[in-house]
Each structure stands twice: as structure tokens, then as C-alpha cells.
GROMACS .gro file of C-alpha atoms in nm:
model
  323
    1MET     CA    1   0.577  -0.840   2.995
    2SER     CA    2   0.353  -1.089   3.180
    3GLY     CA    3   0.574  -1.086   3.492
    4ARG     CA    4   0.607  -0.710   3.482
    5ASN     CA    5   0.233  -0.670   3.428
    6LYS     CA    6   0.171  -0.868   3.746
    7LYS     CA    7   0.411  -0.642   3.934
    8TYR     CA    8   0.241  -0.329   3.796
    9LYS     CA    9  -0.102  -0.464   3.888
   10ASN     CA   10   0.022  -0.527   4.243
   11ARG     CA   11   0.136  -0.167   4.259
   12LYS     CA   12  -0.204  -0.062   4.126
   13LYS     CA   13  -0.368  -0.254   4.414
   14LYS     CA   14  -0.132  -0.085   4.656
   15ALA     CA   15  -0.230   0.251   4.511
   16GLU     CA   16  -0.599   0.168   4.550
   17SER     CA   17  -0.550   0.049   4.908
   18THR     CA   18  -0.363   0.352   5.029
   19THR     CA   19  -0.561   0.603   5.225
   20GLY     CA   20  -0.368   0.907   5.113
   21LEU     CA   21  -0.379   1.049   4.759
   22GLU     CA   22  -0.007   1.125   4.779
   23GLU     CA   23   0.083   0.760   4.845
   24ALA     CA   24  -0.141   0.641   4.561
   25LEU     CA   25   0.016   0.880   4.317
   26GLU     CA   26   0.362   0.774   4.430
   27ALA     CA   27   0.280   0.409   4.352
   28LEU     CA   28   0.154   0.498   4.005
   29GLU     CA   29   0.456   0.719   3.935
   30ALA     CA   30   0.678   0.425   4.024
   31VAL     CA   31   0.512   0.229   3.744
   32GLU     CA   32   0.568   0.522   3.509
   33ARG     CA   33   0.938   0.539   3.595
   34GLU     CA   34   0.987   0.168   3.540
   35LEU     CA   35   0.808   0.178   3.205
   36LEU     CA   36   1.022   0.471   3.095
   37MET     CA   37   1.337   0.277   3.186
   38LEU     CA   38   1.208  -0.031   3.007
   39VAL     CA   39   1.125   0.164   2.689
   40ARG     CA   40   1.456   0.351   2.685
   41LYS     CA   41   1.642   0.023   2.720
   42SER     CA   42   1.439  -0.122   2.431
   43ILE     CA   43   1.517   0.177   2.207
   44LYS     CA   44   1.887   0.167   2.298
   45SER     CA   45   1.910  -0.206   2.224
   46GLY     CA   46   1.781  -0.152   1.870
   47LYS     CA   47   1.450  -0.338   1.917
   48GLU     CA   48   1.257  -0.031   1.802
   49ASP     CA   49   1.478   0.049   1.502
   50VAL     CA   50   1.210  -0.028   1.242
   51THR     CA   51   0.983   0.243   1.380
   52LYS     CA   52   1.268   0.480   1.467
   53ASN     CA   53   1.422   0.458   1.120
   54ALA     CA   54   1.084   0.509   0.955
   55TYR     CA   55   0.962   0.809   1.154
   56GLY     CA   56   1.252   0.938   1.360
   57GLU     CA   57   1.303   0.933   1.736
   58ALA     CA   58   1.084   1.232   1.826
   59GLY     CA   59   0.776   1.105   2.009
   60LEU     CA   60   0.882   0.741   1.983
   61GLU     CA   61   0.954   0.699   2.355
   62GLU     CA   62   0.619   0.856   2.445
   63TYR     CA   63   0.430   0.628   2.205
   64LEU     CA   64   0.599   0.316   2.342
   65VAL     CA   65   0.532   0.414   2.704
   66ALA     CA   66   0.164   0.469   2.619
   67SER     CA   67   0.151   0.125   2.456
   68GLN     CA   68   0.303  -0.033   2.767
   69PHE     CA   69   0.037   0.129   2.987
   70VAL     CA   70  -0.228  -0.013   2.752
   71ASN     CA   71  -0.071  -0.359   2.773
   72ILE     CA   72  -0.118  -0.365   3.151
   73LYS     CA   73  -0.494  -0.368   3.079
   74GLU     CA   74  -0.605  -0.190   3.393
   75ASP     CA   75  -0.846   0.105   3.375
   76ILE     CA   76  -0.646   0.302   3.630
   77PHE     CA   77  -0.366   0.337   3.374
   78ASP     CA   78  -0.591   0.459   3.087
   79GLU     CA   79  -0.534   0.824   3.174
   80TRP     CA   80  -0.158   0.771   3.167
   81ALA     CA   81  -0.180   0.596   2.830
   82ARG     CA   82  -0.389   0.883   2.688
   83LYS     CA   83  -0.139   1.137   2.820
   84TYR     CA   84   0.159   0.967   2.656
   85TYR     CA   85  -0.021   0.906   2.324
   86HIS     CA   86  -0.103   1.277   2.309
   87LYS     CA   87   0.259   1.366   2.392
   88SER     CA   88   0.378   1.149   2.104
   89SER     CA   89   0.122   1.298   1.865
   90ASP     CA   90   0.205   1.655   1.967
   91MET     CA   91   0.570   1.581   1.890
   92GLY     CA   92   0.473   1.488   1.534
   93ASN     CA   93   0.528   1.112   1.556
   94PRO     CA   94   0.304   0.952   1.287
   95VAL     CA   95   0.224   0.640   1.489
   96GLY     CA   96   0.138   0.862   1.785
   97GLN     CA   97  -0.089   1.068   1.560
   98PHE     CA   98  -0.258   0.752   1.435
   99SER     CA   99  -0.310   0.630   1.792
  100VAL     CA  100  -0.471   0.957   1.905
  101ALA     CA  101  -0.686   0.959   1.589
  102VAL     CA  102  -0.821   0.618   1.692
  103LEU     CA  103  -0.888   0.747   2.045
  104TYR     CA  104  -1.097   1.032   1.902
  105LEU     CA  105  -1.279   0.810   1.652
  106LYS     CA  106  -1.353   0.513   1.878
  107GLY     CA  107  -1.349   0.664   2.226
  108THR     CA  108  -1.116   0.394   2.358
  109LEU     CA  109  -0.931   0.433   2.692
  110GLY     CA  110  -1.214   0.658   2.810
  111HIS     CA  111  -1.117   0.925   2.556
  112PRO     CA  112  -1.382   1.179   2.441
  113MET     CA  113  -1.493   1.122   2.081
  114ASP     CA  114  -1.446   1.382   1.809
  115ASP     CA  115  -1.467   1.270   1.445
  116VAL     CA  116  -1.332   1.599   1.310
  117LEU     CA  117  -1.012   1.583   1.515
  118GLY     CA  118  -0.981   1.210   1.454
  119VAL     CA  119  -1.001   1.248   1.075
  120GLU     CA  120  -0.758   1.540   1.086
  121LEU     CA  121  -0.496   1.344   1.281
  122MET     CA  122  -0.544   1.036   1.063
  123GLY     CA  123  -0.471   1.255   0.763
  124LYS     CA  124  -0.153   1.387   0.922
  125ALA     CA  125  -0.031   1.034   0.999
  126SER     CA  126  -0.120   0.925   0.647
  127LYS     CA  127   0.067   1.214   0.483
  128ALA     CA  128   0.370   1.133   0.699
  129GLY     CA  129   0.374   0.783   0.545
  130ASN     CA  130   0.233   0.574   0.830
  131GLY     CA  131   0.116   0.255   0.659
  132VAL     CA  132  -0.166   0.174   0.901
  133ALA     CA  133  -0.303   0.527   0.863
  134LEU     CA  134  -0.271   0.508   0.484
  135PHE     CA  135  -0.464   0.181   0.478
  136THR     CA  136  -0.730   0.318   0.714
  137GLU     CA  137  -0.777   0.642   0.521
  138GLY     CA  138  -0.759   0.449   0.194
  139MET     CA  139  -1.057   0.240   0.303
  140TRP     CA  140  -1.248   0.561   0.384
  141VAL     CA  141  -1.170   0.691   0.033
  142LEU     CA  142  -1.268   0.359  -0.124
  143GLU     CA  143  -1.599   0.342   0.063
  144GLY     CA  144  -1.677   0.713   0.089
  145LYS     CA  145  -1.667   0.731   0.470
  146TYR     CA  146  -1.590   1.016   0.712
  147GLY     CA  147  -1.671   1.279   0.449
  148LYS     CA  148  -1.432   1.137   0.190
  149GLN     CA  149  -1.543   1.131  -0.173
  150LYS     CA  150  -1.531   0.782  -0.326
  151ASP     CA  151  -1.218   0.755  -0.537
  152PRO     CA  152  -1.096   0.399  -0.611
  153VAL     CA  153  -0.795   0.526  -0.805
  154LYS     CA  154  -0.675   0.734  -0.510
  155ALA     CA  155  -0.747   0.449  -0.269
  156ASN     CA  156  -0.540   0.213  -0.483
  157LYS     CA  157  -0.245   0.451  -0.471
  158MET     CA  158  -0.279   0.487  -0.094
  159PHE     CA  159  -0.276   0.108  -0.045
  160HIS     CA  160   0.039   0.073  -0.254
  161LYS     CA  161   0.206   0.355  -0.060
  162ALA     CA  162   0.105   0.186   0.267
  163LEU     CA  163   0.289  -0.132   0.167
  164LYS     CA  164   0.611   0.067   0.132
  165ASP     CA  165   0.608   0.148   0.504
  166PRO     CA  166   0.826  -0.107   0.690
  167VAL     CA  167   0.627  -0.041   1.008
  168LEU     CA  168   0.324  -0.193   0.834
  169SER     CA  169   0.502  -0.478   0.660
  170GLN     CA  170   0.759  -0.582   0.922
  171LEU     CA  171   0.597  -0.546   1.266
  172LYS     CA  172   0.381  -0.834   1.388
  173GLN     CA  173   0.132  -0.607   1.562
  174ASN     CA  174   0.038  -0.464   1.222
  175LYS     CA  175  -0.038  -0.799   1.060
  176SER     CA  176  -0.412  -0.731   1.039
  177PRO     CA  177  -0.390  -0.400   0.845
  178HIS     CA  178  -0.105  -0.543   0.635
  179VAL     CA  179  -0.323  -0.837   0.530
  180GLY     CA  180  -0.624  -0.609   0.484
  181CYS     CA  181  -0.424  -0.386   0.251
  182LEU     CA  182  -0.309  -0.681   0.036
  183ILE     CA  183  -0.659  -0.832   0.018
  184SER     CA  184  -0.808  -0.496  -0.082
  185LEU     CA  185  -0.554  -0.464  -0.364
  186ALA     CA  186  -0.623  -0.821  -0.477
  187HIS     CA  187  -0.999  -0.762  -0.500
  188MET     CA  188  -0.946  -0.432  -0.683
  189ARG     CA  189  -0.728  -0.610  -0.938
  190LEU     CA  190  -0.990  -0.881  -0.984
  191SER     CA  191  -1.267  -0.631  -1.054
  192GLY     CA  192  -1.062  -0.358  -1.222
  193LEU     CA  193  -1.179  -0.109  -0.957
  194GLY     CA  194  -0.945   0.190  -0.956
  195CYS     CA  195  -0.687   0.005  -1.164
  196SER     CA  196  -0.655  -0.223  -1.466
  197LYS     CA  197  -0.797  -0.571  -1.426
  198SER     CA  198  -0.523  -0.830  -1.383
  199TYR     CA  199  -0.545  -1.190  -1.265
  200THR     CA  200  -0.164  -1.197  -1.239
  201ALA     CA  201  -0.152  -0.898  -1.004
  202ALA     CA  202  -0.444  -1.030  -0.798
  203LEU     CA  203  -0.270  -1.365  -0.761
  204LYS     CA  204   0.050  -1.190  -0.654
  205HIS     CA  205  -0.134  -1.003  -0.377
  206PHE     CA  206  -0.317  -1.315  -0.255
  207LYS     CA  207   0.011  -1.508  -0.242
  208ALA     CA  208   0.163  -1.222  -0.042
  209VAL     CA  209  -0.125  -1.258   0.203
  210GLU     CA  210  -0.041  -1.626   0.244
  211GLU     CA  211   0.318  -1.536   0.329
  212VAL     CA  212   0.198  -1.304   0.605
  213GLU     CA  213  -0.090  -1.517   0.732
  214PRO     CA  214  -0.090  -1.875   0.599
  215GLY     CA  215  -0.438  -2.019   0.546
  216LYS     CA  216  -0.604  -1.676   0.517
  217VAL     CA  217  -0.685  -1.721   0.147
  218ASN     CA  218  -0.891  -2.021   0.034
  219GLU     CA  219  -0.671  -2.263  -0.158
  220MET     CA  220  -0.930  -2.289  -0.436
  221VAL     CA  221  -0.907  -1.912  -0.494
  222ILE     CA  222  -0.534  -1.945  -0.557
  223LYS     CA  223  -0.580  -2.243  -0.793
  224ARG     CA  224  -0.855  -2.074  -0.995
  225LEU     CA  225  -0.649  -1.760  -1.033
  226GLU     CA  226  -0.351  -1.963  -1.152
  227VAL     CA  227  -0.572  -2.113  -1.425
  228LEU     CA  228  -0.713  -1.772  -1.518
  229GLU     CA  229  -0.364  -1.627  -1.528
  230ALA     CA  230  -0.251  -1.895  -1.772
  231ILE     CA  231  -0.558  -1.846  -1.991
  232SER     CA  232  -0.528  -1.468  -1.995
  233GLY     CA  233  -0.162  -1.495  -2.092
  234VAL     CA  234  -0.249  -1.712  -2.393
  235GLU     CA  235  -0.530  -1.476  -2.493
  236LEU     CA  236  -0.301  -1.175  -2.466
  237GLN     CA  237  -0.043  -1.338  -2.693
  238ARG     CA  238  -0.316  -1.435  -2.942
  239GLU     CA  239  -0.445  -1.076  -2.951
  240ALA     CA  240  -0.092  -0.940  -3.003
  241ASP     CA  241  -0.041  -1.185  -3.293
  242ILE     CA  242  -0.367  -1.071  -3.459
  243ARG     CA  243  -0.266  -0.705  -3.439
  244ASN     CA  244   0.082  -0.782  -3.568
  245ARG     CA  245  -0.063  -0.964  -3.871
  246ARG     CA  246  -0.272  -0.657  -3.958
  247LEU     CA  247   0.035  -0.436  -3.913
  248LYS     CA  248   0.248  -0.654  -4.142
  249GLU     CA  249  -0.019  -0.655  -4.412
  250MET     CA  250  -0.064  -0.276  -4.401
  251SER     CA  251   0.312  -0.203  -4.396
  252ARG     CA  252   0.398  -0.450  -4.672
  253SER     CA  253   0.390  -0.192  -4.953
  254ILE     CA  254   0.562   0.085  -4.756
  255GLN     CA  255   0.929   0.134  -4.832
  256PHE     CA  256   0.997   0.467  -4.659
  257GLN     CA  257   0.785   0.696  -4.447
  258SER     CA  258   0.837   0.943  -4.164
  259LEU     CA  259   0.889   0.817  -3.811
  260GLY     CA  260   0.573   1.005  -3.710
  261ASP     CA  261   0.370   0.819  -3.975
  262TRP     CA  262   0.512   0.484  -3.865
  263ILE     CA  263   0.396   0.557  -3.511
  264LEU     CA  264   0.049   0.652  -3.638
  265LEU     CA  265   0.033   0.321  -3.828
  266TYR     CA  266   0.126   0.127  -3.515
  267GLN     CA  267  -0.143   0.314  -3.320
  268HIS     CA  268  -0.394   0.239  -3.596
  269CYS     CA  269  -0.320  -0.132  -3.550
  270GLY     CA  270  -0.352  -0.117  -3.172
  271PHE     CA  271   0.006  -0.064  -3.052
  272GLU     CA  272   0.117   0.221  -2.828
  273LEU     CA  273   0.483   0.319  -2.788
  274SER     CA  274   0.614   0.416  -2.447
  275VAL     CA  275   0.847   0.678  -2.600
  276GLU     CA  276   0.762   0.972  -2.824
  277PRO     CA  277   1.015   1.104  -3.078
  278SER     CA  278   1.126   1.464  -3.081
  279THR     CA  279   0.967   1.694  -3.339
  280GLU     CA  280   1.283   1.674  -3.547
  281GLU     CA  281   1.300   1.293  -3.526
  282GLY     CA  282   0.935   1.266  -3.624
  283HIS     CA  283   1.016   1.397  -3.973
  284ASP     CA  284   1.297   1.146  -4.039
  285ARG     CA  285   1.214   0.906  -4.322
  286LEU     CA  286   1.280   0.545  -4.225
  287THR     CA  287   1.231   0.192  -4.347
  288HIS     CA  288   1.048  -0.047  -4.115
  289HIS     CA  289   1.379  -0.204  -4.018
  290GLN     CA  290   1.520   0.140  -3.932
  291LEU     CA  291   1.210   0.209  -3.725
  292LEU     CA  292   1.277  -0.106  -3.521
  293GLU     CA  293   1.636   0.005  -3.470
  294TRP     CA  294   1.516   0.347  -3.346
  295MET     CA  295   1.278   0.175  -3.103
  296GLY     CA  296   1.568  -0.027  -2.962
  297ARG     CA  297   1.788   0.280  -2.917
  298ALA     CA  298   1.505   0.481  -2.759
  299GLY     CA  299   1.405   0.196  -2.526
  300ALA     CA  300   1.048   0.210  -2.661
  301ILE     CA  301   0.812  -0.057  -2.526
  302LEU     CA  302   0.499  -0.166  -2.714
  303THR     CA  303   0.172  -0.202  -2.526
  304LEU     CA  304  -0.174  -0.299  -2.651
  305SER     CA  305  -0.443  -0.030  -2.673
  306GLU     CA  306  -0.793  -0.102  -2.543
  307ASP     CA  307  -0.957   0.050  -2.853
  308TYR     CA  308  -0.799   0.119  -3.188
  309PRO     CA  309  -0.916   0.204  -3.543
  310ALA     CA  310  -0.829  -0.131  -3.706
  311MET     CA  311  -0.993  -0.352  -3.442
  312GLY     CA  312  -1.289  -0.426  -3.670
  313ASP     CA  313  -1.078  -0.502  -3.979
  314ALA     CA  314  -1.050  -0.852  -4.122
  315VAL     CA  315  -0.756  -1.054  -3.991
  316PRO     CA  316  -0.513  -1.153  -4.271
  317CYS     CA  317  -0.472  -1.529  -4.292
  318LEU     CA  318  -0.135  -1.679  -4.213
  319GLY     CA  319  -0.099  -1.792  -4.574
  320CYS     CA  320  -0.111  -1.428  -4.690
  321GLU     CA  321   0.219  -1.354  -4.523
  322ARG     CA  322   0.498  -1.373  -4.778
  323PRO     CA  323   0.858  -1.421  -4.672
   0.00000   0.00000   0.00000
């Protein structure tokens, strides 16, 4: 666009030098017509397919024309950019709504400021799935800004939803919010804010940042997390082994009991099942081996509880386990 920008700036000078208002307007309208042709050609060629496929074609042309006016970086075109951003927003285009929200919140392009309208439009863009809006509103929710109540859990969900938007993850102009979203999720995983604490998940997010913007994350942060991930994995396995030894010791003398009682015993020893039996199944009397078979058929997955009744019990020694 550098060559075109020069041409548009020359037309802007021509508009400023003309003595008649009609001639000036004609010069500016010529720029508008050329930008419209340029944008339509870009849409037709498939260059805008990521945005078009994500949000539809309504308001897309208007948003792109506004962005082209902004790229010229001349104050005389600010009014035209504002006009086209508003057209896009009024047509329900989420990226147009986000753009007008920013105009209201920051007063850019000479736009009057209005936090109420800005927050309202940001919410509309966010609900429509715009990733940049989701990240922006998610940060408000995380920090309690613009009248939002602090809610780390909700913010975490919004960040994850933002990453599903290809407009955030695939377009270069959105690299900054994309990286910001990933870094926010990484820090939340490190601290356990709004989610469970996980060095593995934090490391995954930081590595994703490095794919988007190499060198953004300190190399030592990655190395330390890799060590912590390895340690936490060993500790998790050790804890699972301890709980399993208690379970084996307590179930040793049980030949048959109801499926419901087996599940209660597992919960007592710190294991949660991902699947619950039906009321009828819960009364079935099973051996431990039959219980394991039922778990396989039901696709039940065992997870470790944070707190459980047997956590203070003595740990049976390995020698106590008979074949």
C-alpha cells in the first residue's frame, strides 16, 4: 500500500489546494472509490477469507475500507474511516463492532468518547465470538475494570474461547492480543487463578507464545517449567501409588459388595470416577475384578481428589501387600 498511500496523499494535497469545496470533495471521493475497488478485489481473490468465513460477509467490505483509510495516516481521512467503521458495526460485523468500541473508549480518529457505548459494543463483539474482543473483555473481567465484577473463572473461559477464533490466531495484525491471551492463560495456570494449577498447561501456553513471537518468553522460564513439570509428574504418580496401596489394603477382605459401595470405597481412598452408575447398576453385587470390568465398559476415568477421608491414614508398607 506504500505506493497507493503516496497517491492518496497527493490527492489529499490536491483537495487541500483547491479553492472550491466541490473540487475538494471530488478528490476525496476519488480516493474512496479506489479503496472500494481495492477492497472488493481483495475479498474476491480470497485474501479476506479468514475474516469472511468467521463472521460472514455483511459489513466486511465497510470494515476493510475503514482500515485502508486509517492506513493512509492522514487526519483528513479520519472522518471517512469513522464513517465506514460505523457502517460495518451497524451491519453487525463483530470486527466492526470491536473497532467502534475502541473509538468510543479511546477517542481515536477524533471520535467522541463514551464508555457506556464502548463497553456495550465490546460485549456484542465478544458474544459474536470475536477473539480480540473476548480477550479485551476477559482482561476487564479479570481485573474488574469498566464496571465488570472480578471473576477469574469467567475470564479464563473467555481467553480459551478467544483462542478458538481464527481471526485472532491466524491474522498477523492480531499477534499482540493473541500473545497477550496465551501469556494470561500461562500465568493463571502457574498461580491457579480461575483454574487448577498446572505447570504442564502453563508450559504449553508459553511454548505457544514462542511459536507466535519467538523470543517473547525468557528461555529460563521455559527451562524451569520443564523441570517443575517433570517433578510434578513424579509427585503425582507417587501420590496415586500411596492411595492405591490404601485401597488395596482396605479391599483385601472384601469378596462381594454393591457397585455403589465400591465407588464409595474408592472415594474414601481419594479416587473419583468420571462416570456414575444408574440406580439399578448401583445395587449390583460385584467382585473387585468385576468392578474393574464395569469401569472399562463404562469408560470411567479415575482422577485424584483434593481432599478425601483416608488422607490421614497410615500408608501400608510395600511388604504388607500379598500376592
